[in-house]
PDB file of C-alpha atoms in Angstrom:
ATOM      1  CA  MET Q 194     -58.021  -5.523 168.578  1.00 57.00           C
ATOM      2  CA  LYS Q 195     -55.410  -7.805 170.958  1.00 88.00           C
ATOM      3  CA  GLN Q 196     -52.321  -5.977 171.355  1.00 95.00           C
ATOM      4  CA  MET Q 197     -49.707  -6.843 168.754  1.00 96.00           C
ATOM      5  CA  ILE Q 198     -46.068  -7.033 168.989  1.00 98.00           C
ATOM      6  CA  ILE Q 199     -43.944  -8.260 166.313  1.00 98.00           C
ATOM      7  CA  SER Q 200     -40.367  -8.203 167.202  1.00 98.00           C
ATOM      8  CA  VAL Q 201     -38.250  -8.697 164.096  1.00 98.00           C
ATOM      9  CA  GLY Q 202     -34.219  -9.925 164.297  1.00 97.00           C
ATOM     10  CA  ARG Q 203     -32.145  -9.895 161.546  1.00 97.00           C
ATOM     11  CA  GLU Q 204     -29.145 -10.487 159.814  1.00 97.00           C
ATOM     12  CA  PHE Q 205     -27.042  -7.601 157.673  1.00 97.00           C
ATOM     13  CA  GLY Q 206     -28.374  -8.052 153.697  1.00 97.00           C
ATOM     14  CA  SER Q 207     -30.931 -10.755 154.727  1.00 97.00           C
ATOM     15  CA  GLY Q 208     -33.968  -8.178 153.665  1.00 97.00           C
ATOM     16  CA  GLY Q 209     -35.007  -8.344 157.207  1.00 97.00           C
ATOM     17  CA  HIS Q 210     -35.815  -4.401 157.434  1.00 97.00           C
ATOM     18  CA  GLU Q 211     -37.796  -4.697 154.227  1.00 97.00           C
ATOM     19  CA  ILE Q 212     -39.901  -7.495 155.627  1.00 98.00           C
ATOM     20  CA  ALA Q 213     -40.309  -5.696 159.027  1.00 98.00           C
ATOM     21  CA  MET Q 214     -41.777  -2.471 156.645  1.00 98.00           C
ATOM     22  CA  LYS Q 215     -44.290  -5.034 154.961  1.00 98.00           C
ATOM     23  CA  LEU Q 216     -45.019  -6.603 158.242  1.00 98.00           C
ATOM     24  CA  ALA Q 217     -46.088  -3.114 159.857  1.00 98.00           C
ATOM     25  CA  GLU Q 218     -47.641  -2.046 156.340  1.00 98.00           C
ATOM     26  CA  HIS Q 219     -50.153  -5.207 156.700  1.00 98.00           C
ATOM     27  CA  TYR Q 220     -51.555  -4.408 159.856  1.00 97.00           C
ATOM     28  CA  GLY Q 221     -50.913  -0.590 159.776  1.00 97.00           C
ATOM     29  CA  LEU Q 222     -48.964  -0.492 163.078  1.00 97.00           C
ATOM     30  CA  PRO Q 223     -45.663   1.921 163.727  1.00 96.00           C
ATOM     31  CA  LEU Q 224     -42.220   0.952 162.917  1.00 96.00           C
ATOM     32  CA  TYR Q 225     -39.881   1.141 165.314  1.00 95.00           C
ATOM     33  CA  ASP Q 226     -35.895   1.231 164.311  1.00 90.00           C
ATOM     34  CA  HIS Q 227     -33.461   4.192 164.755  1.00 83.00           C
ATOM     35  CA  ASN Q 228     -36.640   6.299 164.810  1.00 81.00           C
ATOM     36  CA  LEU Q 229     -36.938   5.226 168.444  1.00 78.00           C
ATOM     37  CA  LEU Q 230     -33.435   7.890 169.294  1.00 77.00           C
ATOM     38  CA  ASP Q 231     -35.334  10.373 167.721  1.00 76.00           C
ATOM     39  CA  GLU Q 232     -38.793   9.653 169.800  1.00 74.00           C
ATOM     40  CA  ILE Q 233     -36.228   9.483 172.910  1.00 75.00           C
ATOM     41  CA  ALA Q 234     -33.861  12.658 172.332  1.00 72.00           C
ATOM     42  CA  ALA Q 235     -37.332  14.907 170.978  1.00 73.00           C
ATOM     43  CA  LYS Q 236     -39.010  13.698 174.486  1.00 72.00           C
ATOM     44  CA  ARG Q 237     -36.093  13.795 176.966  1.00 65.00           C
ATOM     45  CA  GLY Q 238     -34.108  17.075 174.927  1.00 66.00           C
ATOM     46  CA  LEU Q 239     -30.948  15.484 174.438  1.00 59.00           C
ATOM     47  CA  ASP Q 240     -28.846  15.695 171.276  1.00 58.00           C
ATOM     48  CA  ILE Q 241     -29.753  12.720 168.583  1.00 58.00           C
ATOM     49  CA  GLU Q 242     -26.395  12.694 167.160  1.00 62.00           C
ATOM     50  CA  ASP Q 243     -24.673  11.937 170.652  1.00 57.00           C
ATOM     51  CA  LEU Q 244     -27.066   9.396 171.074  1.00 58.00           C
ATOM     52  CA  ARG Q 245     -27.035   7.918 167.374  1.00 58.00           C
ATOM     53  CA  ASP Q 246     -22.678   7.904 168.588  1.00 55.00           C
ATOM     54  CA  TYR Q 247     -23.624   5.243 170.799  1.00 52.00           C
ATOM     55  CA  ASP Q 248     -26.746   3.145 169.589  1.00 55.00           C
ATOM     56  CA  GLU Q 249     -26.103  -0.808 168.885  1.00 52.00           C
ATOM     57  CA  LYS Q 250     -22.720  -0.313 170.359  1.00 49.00           C
ATOM     58  CA  LYS Q 251     -21.385  -3.564 172.655  1.00 45.00           C
ATOM     59  CA  ARG Q 252     -21.418  -3.171 176.640  1.00 43.00           C
ATOM     60  CA  ASN Q 253     -17.716  -3.213 177.417  1.00 47.00           C
ATOM     61  CA  LYS Q 254     -18.003  -4.312 180.921  1.00 47.00           C
ATOM     62  CA  LEU Q 255     -14.509  -4.263 182.108  1.00 39.00           C
ATOM     63  CA  LEU Q 256     -13.516  -0.365 181.114  1.00 38.00           C
ATOM     64  CA  TYR Q 257     -17.999   0.525 182.590  1.00 41.00           C
ATOM     65  CA  ARG Q 258     -19.012  -0.467 186.359  1.00 45.00           C
ATOM     66  CA  SER Q 259     -22.769   0.407 187.970  1.00 43.00           C
ATOM     67  CA  VAL Q 260     -23.148   1.985 191.025  1.00 38.00           C
ATOM     68  CA  LYS Q 261     -26.981   2.122 192.362  1.00 42.00           C
ATOM     69  CA  GLY Q 262     -28.340   1.355 189.203  1.00 47.00           C
ATOM     70  CA  MET Q 263     -26.700   3.949 187.287  1.00 43.00           C
ATOM     71  CA  ASN Q 264     -23.863   2.949 184.473  1.00 45.00           C
ATOM     72  CA  SER Q 265     -21.263   4.406 183.019  1.00 48.00           C
ATOM     73  CA  SER Q 266     -21.210   2.920 180.051  1.00 62.00           C
ATOM     74  CA  PRO Q 267     -22.817   5.014 177.169  1.00 68.00           C
ATOM     75  CA  SER Q 268     -23.141   2.645 175.054  1.00 68.00           C
ATOM     76  CA  HIS Q 269     -25.099   1.209 177.983  1.00 74.00           C
ATOM     77  CA  ASN Q 270     -27.151   4.004 178.855  1.00 75.00           C
ATOM     78  CA  VAL Q 271     -28.732   4.575 175.467  1.00 77.00           C
ATOM     79  CA  ALA Q 272     -29.532   1.035 174.809  1.00 82.00           C
ATOM     80  CA  GLN Q 273     -31.331   0.839 178.342  1.00 85.00           C
ATOM     81  CA  LEU Q 274     -32.945   3.975 176.743  1.00 85.00           C
ATOM     82  CA  GLN Q 275     -34.333   2.207 173.720  1.00 87.00           C
ATOM     83  CA  PHE Q 276     -35.215  -0.911 176.461  1.00 92.00           C
ATOM     84  CA  ASP Q 277     -37.226   1.507 178.287  1.00 91.00           C
ATOM     85  CA  TYR Q 278     -39.377   3.509 176.160  1.00 90.00           C
ATOM     86  CA  LEU Q 279     -39.925  -0.135 174.226  1.00 94.00           C
ATOM     87  CA  LYS Q 280     -41.334  -1.726 177.622  1.00 95.00           C
ATOM     88  CA  GLU Q 281     -43.802   1.622 178.065  1.00 93.00           C
ATOM     89  CA  LYS Q 282     -44.969   1.067 174.904  1.00 94.00           C
ATOM     90  CA  ALA Q 283     -45.834  -1.903 175.115  1.00 96.00           C
ATOM     91  CA  ALA Q 284     -47.292  -1.453 178.947  1.00 96.00           C
ATOM     92  CA  SER Q 285     -49.026   1.114 177.234  1.00 95.00           C
ATOM     93  CA  GLY Q 286     -51.680  -1.750 175.254  1.00 95.00           C
ATOM     94  CA  GLU Q 287     -49.547  -0.196 171.938  1.00 96.00           C
ATOM     95  CA  SER Q 288     -48.918  -2.820 169.098  1.00 97.00           C
ATOM     96  CA  PHE Q 289     -46.328  -1.789 166.769  1.00 97.00           C
ATOM     97  CA  VAL Q 290     -43.272  -3.660 164.965  1.00 98.00           C
ATOM     98  CA  VAL Q 291     -39.606  -3.274 166.085  1.00 97.00           C
ATOM     99  CA  VAL Q 292     -36.138  -4.016 164.243  1.00 96.00           C
ATOM    100  CA  GLY Q 293     -33.886  -5.850 166.696  1.00 93.00           C
ATOM    101  CA  ARG Q 294     -33.065  -3.476 169.875  1.00 92.00           C
ATOM    102  CA  CYS Q 295     -33.379  -6.874 171.845  1.00 94.00           C
ATOM    103  CA  SER Q 296     -37.071  -6.308 171.807  1.00 95.00           C
ATOM    104  CA  GLU Q 297     -37.360 -10.406 172.157  1.00 96.00           C
ATOM    105  CA  THR Q 298     -35.484 -10.310 175.033  1.00 96.00           C
ATOM    106  CA  ILE Q 299     -37.259  -7.106 176.578  1.00 95.00           C
ATOM    107  CA  LEU Q 300     -40.633  -7.290 175.817  1.00 96.00           C
ATOM    108  CA  LYS Q 301     -40.700 -11.490 176.352  1.00 94.00           C
ATOM    109  CA  GLY Q 302     -43.546 -11.045 179.253  1.00 90.00           C
ATOM    110  CA  TYR Q 303     -45.792  -9.848 176.733  1.00 94.00           C
ATOM    111  CA  LYS Q 304     -48.863 -12.410 175.518  1.00 91.00           C
ATOM    112  CA  GLY Q 305     -49.044 -10.417 171.951  1.00 94.00           C
ATOM    113  CA  LEU Q 306     -45.298 -11.114 171.773  1.00 97.00           C
ATOM    114  CA  ILE Q 307     -44.299 -12.451 168.108  1.00 97.00           C
ATOM    115  CA  SER Q 308     -40.346 -12.972 167.439  1.00 98.00           C
ATOM    116  CA  ILE Q 309     -38.938 -13.746 164.138  1.00 98.00           C
ATOM    117  CA  PHE Q 310     -35.185 -14.012 163.267  1.00 98.00           C
ATOM    118  CA  ILE Q 311     -34.694 -13.501 159.259  1.00 98.00           C
ATOM    119  CA  LEU Q 312     -31.334 -15.054 157.954  1.00 98.00           C
ATOM    120  CA  ALA Q 313     -30.457 -15.318 153.912  1.00 98.00           C
ATOM    121  CA  ASP Q 314     -27.452 -17.404 152.226  1.00 97.00           C
ATOM    122  CA  LEU Q 315     -24.426 -14.913 152.059  1.00 97.00           C
ATOM    123  CA  GLU Q 316     -24.420 -15.604 148.292  1.00 96.00           C
ATOM    124  CA  ALA Q 317     -27.617 -14.220 148.154  1.00 96.00           C
ATOM    125  CA  LYS Q 318     -26.681 -11.075 150.948  1.00 97.00           C
ATOM    126  CA  VAL Q 319     -23.527 -10.282 148.803  1.00 97.00           C
ATOM    127  CA  PRO Q 320     -26.132  -8.657 145.701  1.00 97.00           C
ATOM    128  CA  ARG Q 321     -28.310  -7.301 148.320  1.00 96.00           C
ATOM    129  CA  ILE Q 322     -25.788  -5.605 149.787  1.00 97.00           C
ATOM    130  CA  MET Q 323     -23.865  -4.332 146.679  1.00 97.00           C
ATOM    131  CA  HIS Q 324     -27.052  -2.765 144.892  1.00 96.00           C
ATOM    132  CA  ILE Q 325     -28.179  -0.575 147.732  1.00 95.00           C
ATOM    133  CA  TYR Q 326     -24.752   0.301 149.445  1.00 96.00           C
ATOM    134  CA  ASN Q 327     -22.861   0.462 146.133  1.00 96.00           C
ATOM    135  CA  LYS Q 328     -19.495  -1.646 146.978  1.00 97.00           C
ATOM    136  CA  ASN Q 329     -18.647  -4.187 144.915  1.00 97.00           C
ATOM    137  CA  ALA Q 330     -18.755  -7.731 146.362  1.00 97.00           C
ATOM    138  CA  GLU Q 331     -15.709  -7.871 148.575  1.00 97.00           C
ATOM    139  CA  GLU Q 332     -16.734  -4.626 149.978  1.00 97.00           C
ATOM    140  CA  ALA Q 333     -20.235  -5.817 150.692  1.00 97.00           C
ATOM    141  CA  GLU Q 334     -19.079  -9.451 151.855  1.00 97.00           C
ATOM    142  CA  ALA Q 335     -16.802  -8.017 154.539  1.00 97.00           C
ATOM    143  CA  LEU Q 336     -19.857  -5.820 155.069  1.00 97.00           C
ATOM    144  CA  ALA Q 337     -21.915  -8.152 155.618  1.00 97.00           C
ATOM    145  CA  HIS Q 338     -19.227  -9.612 158.299  1.00 97.00           C
ATOM    146  CA  GLU Q 339     -18.636  -7.023 159.950  1.00 96.00           C
ATOM    147  CA  LYS Q 340     -22.059  -5.802 160.703  1.00 95.00           C
ATOM    148  CA  ASP Q 341     -22.959  -8.984 161.737  1.00 96.00           C
ATOM    149  CA  ARG Q 342     -20.367  -9.594 164.377  1.00 95.00           C
ATOM    150  CA  ARG Q 343     -21.406  -5.509 165.781  1.00 92.00           C
ATOM    151  CA  ARG Q 344     -24.965  -7.251 165.481  1.00 93.00           C
ATOM    152  CA  LYS Q 345     -23.993 -10.564 167.553  1.00 94.00           C
ATOM    153  CA  LYS Q 346     -21.658  -8.838 170.591  1.00 92.00           C
ATOM    154  CA  TYR Q 347     -24.450  -5.883 170.630  1.00 89.00           C
ATOM    155  CA  HIS Q 348     -26.973  -8.462 171.693  1.00 93.00           C
ATOM    156  CA  ASN Q 349     -25.341 -10.835 173.592  1.00 92.00           C
ATOM    157  CA  SER Q 350     -23.514  -8.316 175.785  1.00 88.00           C
ATOM    158  CA  HIS Q 351     -27.350  -7.792 177.049  1.00 88.00           C
ATOM    159  CA  CYS Q 352     -28.896 -10.799 176.341  1.00 91.00           C
ATOM    160  CA  PRO Q 353     -28.542 -13.788 178.100  1.00 92.00           C
ATOM    161  CA  ILE Q 354     -29.870 -15.931 175.019  1.00 93.00           C
ATOM    162  CA  LYS Q 355     -27.366 -15.627 171.971  1.00 95.00           C
ATOM    163  CA  TRP Q 356     -27.720 -13.822 168.799  1.00 95.00           C
ATOM    164  CA  GLY Q 357     -29.872 -15.898 166.464  1.00 93.00           C
ATOM    165  CA  ASP Q 358     -30.324 -18.628 168.309  1.00 94.00           C
ATOM    166  CA  SER Q 359     -33.393 -20.312 167.104  1.00 94.00           C
ATOM    167  CA  ARG Q 360     -35.000 -20.908 170.815  1.00 93.00           C
ATOM    168  CA  ASN Q 361     -34.861 -17.409 171.145  1.00 94.00           C
ATOM    169  CA  TYR Q 362     -37.233 -16.537 168.561  1.00 97.00           C
ATOM    170  CA  ASP Q 363     -40.767 -17.821 167.604  1.00 97.00           C
ATOM    171  CA  VAL Q 364     -39.936 -18.277 163.773  1.00 97.00           C
ATOM    172  CA  SER Q 365     -36.367 -18.802 162.050  1.00 97.00           C
ATOM    173  CA  ILE Q 366     -36.748 -17.932 158.671  1.00 97.00           C
ATOM    174  CA  ASN Q 367     -34.565 -17.895 155.490  1.00 98.00           C
ATOM    175  CA  SER Q 368     -35.321 -15.528 153.270  1.00 98.00           C
ATOM    176  CA  THR Q 369     -32.989 -16.595 150.145  1.00 97.00           C
ATOM    177  CA  LYS Q 370     -35.724 -19.149 149.748  1.00 95.00           C
ATOM    178  CA  LEU Q 371     -38.954 -17.485 148.854  1.00 96.00           C
ATOM    179  CA  GLY Q 372     -37.257 -14.181 148.439  1.00 96.00           C
ATOM    180  CA  ILE Q 373     -38.455 -10.900 150.157  1.00 97.00           C
ATOM    181  CA  ASN Q 374     -41.977 -11.202 149.376  1.00 97.00           C
ATOM    182  CA  GLY Q 375     -43.110 -14.393 149.225  1.00 98.00           C
ATOM    183  CA  THR Q 376     -41.020 -14.507 153.267  1.00 98.00           C
ATOM    184  CA  ALA Q 377     -43.078 -11.310 153.852  1.00 98.00           C
ATOM    185  CA  ASP Q 378     -46.074 -13.459 153.146  1.00 98.00           C
ATOM    186  CA  MET Q 379     -45.452 -16.822 155.210  1.00 98.00           C
ATOM    187  CA  LEU Q 380     -44.934 -14.364 157.797  1.00 98.00           C
ATOM    188  CA  ILE Q 381     -47.952 -12.875 157.688  1.00 98.00           C
ATOM    189  CA  ARG Q 382     -50.023 -16.436 158.136  1.00 97.00           C
ATOM    190  CA  TYR Q 383     -48.263 -17.326 160.938  1.00 97.00           C
ATOM    191  CA  ILE Q 384     -49.221 -14.054 162.319  1.00 97.00           C
ATOM    192  CA  ASP Q 385     -52.619 -14.711 161.361  1.00 95.00           C
ATOM    193  CA  GLU Q 386     -53.125 -18.022 162.632  1.00 93.00           C
ATOM    194  CA  ARG Q 387     -51.211 -17.085 165.513  1.00 92.00           C
ATOM    195  CA  ARG Q 388     -53.438 -14.750 166.515  1.00 89.00           C
ATOM    196  CA  ALA Q 389     -56.821 -16.711 165.871  1.00 88.00           C
ATOM    197  CA  GLY Q 390     -55.504 -19.572 168.069  1.00 83.00           C
ATOM    198  CA  LYS Q 391     -55.539 -21.968 165.574  1.00 63.00           C
ATOM    199  CA  LYS Q 392     -54.254 -25.210 166.696  1.00 62.00           C
ATOM    200  CA  LYS Q 393     -53.762 -28.722 164.993  1.00 57.00           C
TER     201      LYS Q 393
END
């Protein structure tokens, strides 16, 4: 089987993680998200809690600097550990699904990469967040904005193209229109067409 790497970027509350799980299950592929840190910590003998403290945080270029390739920013170093680990897996020929981690950018050179961005209407995200995180409507909306703000800052501090910019992905899709299952089904059809090399 040819290598397939499915990168899923997502807005908070869009169902992007659940869709990524469905794609991983459908194709029988491992899913990498926060569990990347667990693997890295185990492999390198690092403290997982230290890594989690700096996971997906914006790199502040004004507070930290690089000297001879070494960076003094903990958040940058944690991000780089994950980027390097994903590159190692891709270079080994492994197929997988990865959520976030700037994967659509750092793995762009691989022919098997299919990059997806999942967004959703706020009116659909709020009830979903309320249900999953036990929040009221006001709290859920505030959490959606805060999480997306953090993801945007993290992504944009490491990547040249802005987070959510449709030009950076093969597919950008609003999960509100088809629902979680319908969106996953549509993406499977797209992925299968891509893998078959069909062109109309």
